[in-house]
mmCIF file of C-alpha atoms and ligand atoms in Angstrom:
data_model
loop_
_atom_site.group_PDB
_atom_site.id
_atom_site.type_symbol
_atom_site.label_atom_id
_atom_site.label_comp_id
_atom_site.label_asym_id
_atom_site.label_seq_id
_atom_site.Cartn_x
_atom_site.Cartn_y
_atom_site.Cartn_z
ATOM 1 C CA MET W 1 0.000 0.000 0.000
ATOM 2 C CA HIS W 2 1.853 3.074 -1.167
ATOM 3 C CA GLU W 3 -0.894 5.243 0.315
ATOM 4 C CA LEU W 4 0.774 4.985 3.735
ATOM 5 C CA ALA W 5 4.060 6.478 2.519
ATOM 6 C CA ILE W 6 2.185 9.152 0.600
ATOM 7 C CA THR W 7 0.017 9.986 3.592
ATOM 8 C CA GLU W 8 3.129 10.283 5.774
ATOM 9 C CA GLU W 9 4.560 12.796 3.346
ATOM 10 C CA ILE W 10 1.296 14.729 3.310
ATOM 11 C CA LEU W 11 1.164 14.774 7.100
ATOM 12 C CA ASN W 12 4.773 15.974 7.389
ATOM 13 C CA LEU W 13 4.033 18.760 4.970
ATOM 14 C CA VAL W 14 0.808 19.723 6.751
ATOM 15 C CA VAL W 15 2.508 19.832 10.152
ATOM 16 C CA SER W 16 5.479 21.846 8.922
ATOM 17 C CA GLU W 17 3.252 24.313 7.043
ATOM 18 C CA ALA W 18 0.997 24.722 10.071
ATOM 19 C CA LYS W 19 3.987 25.344 12.349
ATOM 20 C CA LYS W 20 5.416 27.836 9.895
ATOM 21 C CA ASN W 21 2.155 29.764 10.216
ATOM 22 C CA SER W 22 2.120 29.416 14.011
ATOM 23 C CA ALA W 23 -1.097 27.418 13.863
ATOM 24 C CA THR W 24 -2.174 25.431 16.876
ATOM 25 C CA LYS W 25 -4.660 23.132 15.224
ATOM 26 C CA VAL W 26 -5.239 21.988 11.660
ATOM 27 C CA LYS W 27 -8.926 21.851 10.771
ATOM 28 C CA LEU W 28 -9.006 20.952 7.113
ATOM 29 C CA VAL W 29 -6.509 19.606 4.607
ATOM 30 C CA LYS W 30 -7.332 20.016 0.923
ATOM 31 C CA LEU W 31 -5.676 17.584 -1.444
ATOM 32 C CA VAL W 32 -5.609 17.319 -5.196
ATOM 33 C CA ILE W 33 -5.271 13.801 -6.564
ATOM 34 C CA GLY W 34 -5.142 12.772 -10.199
ATOM 35 C CA GLU W 35 -6.949 9.628 -11.295
ATOM 36 C CA MET W 36 -3.712 8.256 -12.777
ATOM 37 C CA THR W 37 -2.091 8.024 -9.349
ATOM 38 C CA GLY W 38 -4.308 5.096 -8.356
ATOM 39 C CA ILE W 39 -4.615 6.604 -4.889
ATOM 40 C CA VAL W 40 -7.854 5.837 -3.068
ATOM 41 C CA ASN W 41 -9.331 8.675 -0.989
ATOM 42 C CA GLU W 42 -10.551 6.334 1.729
ATOM 43 C CA SER W 43 -7.088 4.835 2.239
ATOM 44 C CA VAL W 44 -5.517 8.255 2.629
ATOM 45 C CA SER W 45 -8.263 9.266 5.093
ATOM 46 C CA PHE W 46 -7.766 6.080 7.067
ATOM 47 C CA TYR W 47 -3.992 6.433 7.338
ATOM 48 C CA PHE W 48 -4.219 10.141 8.019
ATOM 49 C CA ASN W 49 -6.526 9.564 10.984
ATOM 50 C CA GLU W 50 -4.105 6.981 12.346
ATOM 51 C CA ILE W 51 -0.777 8.722 11.908
ATOM 52 C CA SER W 52 -1.957 12.249 12.726
ATOM 53 C CA LYS W 53 -2.771 11.253 16.311
ATOM 54 C CA LYS W 54 -0.900 13.431 18.821
ATOM 55 C CA THR W 55 0.095 15.895 16.106
ATOM 56 C CA ILE W 56 -1.505 19.285 15.524
ATOM 57 C CA ALA W 57 -3.295 17.724 12.578
ATOM 58 C CA GLU W 58 -5.175 15.242 14.732
ATOM 59 C CA GLY W 59 -8.877 15.263 13.909
ATOM 60 C CA ALA W 60 -8.416 17.393 10.802
ATOM 61 C CA GLY W 61 -10.843 16.812 7.963
ATOM 62 C CA LEU W 62 -9.597 15.869 4.524
ATOM 63 C CA SER W 63 -11.100 17.065 1.297
ATOM 64 C CA PHE W 64 -10.181 15.596 -2.050
ATOM 65 C CA ARG W 65 -10.331 17.141 -5.480
ATOM 66 C CA ARG W 66 -9.960 14.425 -8.108
ATOM 67 C CA ILE W 67 -8.487 15.303 -11.484
ATOM 68 C CA PRO W 68 -9.580 13.073 -14.371
ATOM 69 C CA ALA W 69 -6.881 11.603 -16.593
ATOM 70 C CA ALA W 70 -6.487 13.465 -19.866
ATOM 71 C CA GLY W 71 -4.299 13.186 -22.903
ATOM 72 C CA ARG W 72 -3.321 15.104 -26.010
ATOM 73 C CA CYS W 73 -2.727 13.373 -29.315
ATOM 74 C CA ARG W 74 0.757 14.048 -30.701
ATOM 75 C CA ASP W 75 -0.443 13.303 -34.221
ATOM 76 C CA CYS W 76 -3.617 15.355 -34.601
ATOM 77 C CA GLY W 77 -3.516 17.592 -31.514
ATOM 78 C CA HIS W 78 -6.873 16.386 -30.213
ATOM 79 C CA GLU W 79 -7.291 16.726 -26.432
ATOM 80 C CA PHE W 80 -9.486 14.298 -24.572
ATOM 81 C CA GLU W 81 -10.383 12.799 -21.218
ATOM 82 C CA VAL W 82 -9.082 9.276 -20.740
ATOM 83 C CA LYS W 83 -11.671 6.714 -19.745
ATOM 84 C CA ASP W 84 -10.857 3.262 -18.385
ATOM 85 C CA PHE W 85 -7.150 3.803 -19.104
ATOM 86 C CA VAL W 86 -7.655 3.542 -22.849
ATOM 87 C CA TRP W 87 -4.765 5.534 -24.262
ATOM 88 C CA ALA W 88 -5.827 5.972 -27.855
ATOM 89 C CA CYS W 89 -6.894 9.162 -29.567
ATOM 90 C CA PRO W 90 -10.680 9.085 -30.045
ATOM 91 C CA HIS W 91 -10.260 11.346 -33.061
ATOM 92 C CA CYS W 92 -7.636 9.566 -35.181
ATOM 93 C CA GLY W 93 -6.925 6.356 -33.232
ATOM 94 C CA SER W 94 -3.257 7.190 -32.683
ATOM 95 C CA LEU W 95 -1.470 5.717 -29.666
ATOM 96 C CA ASN W 96 1.015 8.552 -29.702
ATOM 97 C CA ILE W 97 -0.424 10.309 -26.669
ATOM 98 C CA ASN W 98 0.901 12.869 -24.225
ATOM 99 C CA ILE W 99 -0.483 12.642 -20.710
ATOM 100 C CA THR W 100 -1.684 16.124 -19.810
ATOM 101 C CA ALA W 101 -3.579 15.530 -16.575
ATOM 102 C CA GLY W 102 -4.206 12.868 -13.965
ATOM 103 C CA LYS W 103 -0.795 12.563 -12.305
ATOM 104 C CA GLU W 104 -1.461 15.354 -9.820
ATOM 105 C CA LEU W 105 -0.737 14.774 -6.185
ATOM 106 C CA TYR W 106 -0.368 17.813 -4.015
ATOM 107 C CA LEU W 107 -1.541 19.750 -1.029
ATOM 108 C CA GLU W 108 -3.827 22.515 -2.213
ATOM 109 C CA SER W 109 -4.378 24.310 1.072
ATOM 110 C CA ILE W 110 -4.698 23.941 4.812
ATOM 111 C CA GLU W 111 -7.217 25.521 7.121
ATOM 112 C CA ALA W 112 -5.825 25.941 10.596
ATOM 113 C CA ILE W 113 -6.334 28.013 13.708
HETATM 114 ZN ZN1 ZN L 1 -5.336 11.987 -32.834
#
């Protein structure tokens, strides 16, 4: 489960950002996750609840913004949303595709007091 390692990184970032801003308690953590990452929201929530205990992020809510996978055809320039991991251009059928979205994984913002 790579979600644990990822969640640890998120937590470290949240705690250090909160401390930088002299926060005493983190209330909400907003994450952006691309569909290509294969990360499951529920797993991140589960691990976050566990590993944030006794940190200033304990009890913080998590919100997720999912970014659909998207590609751009290198042959015809068509841009499209990728469904079911089918990496072929729906316009010309080319497999020569650039991934343009869906690999996102970052902390968008933190609400803290
Ligand atoms: Zn194409």
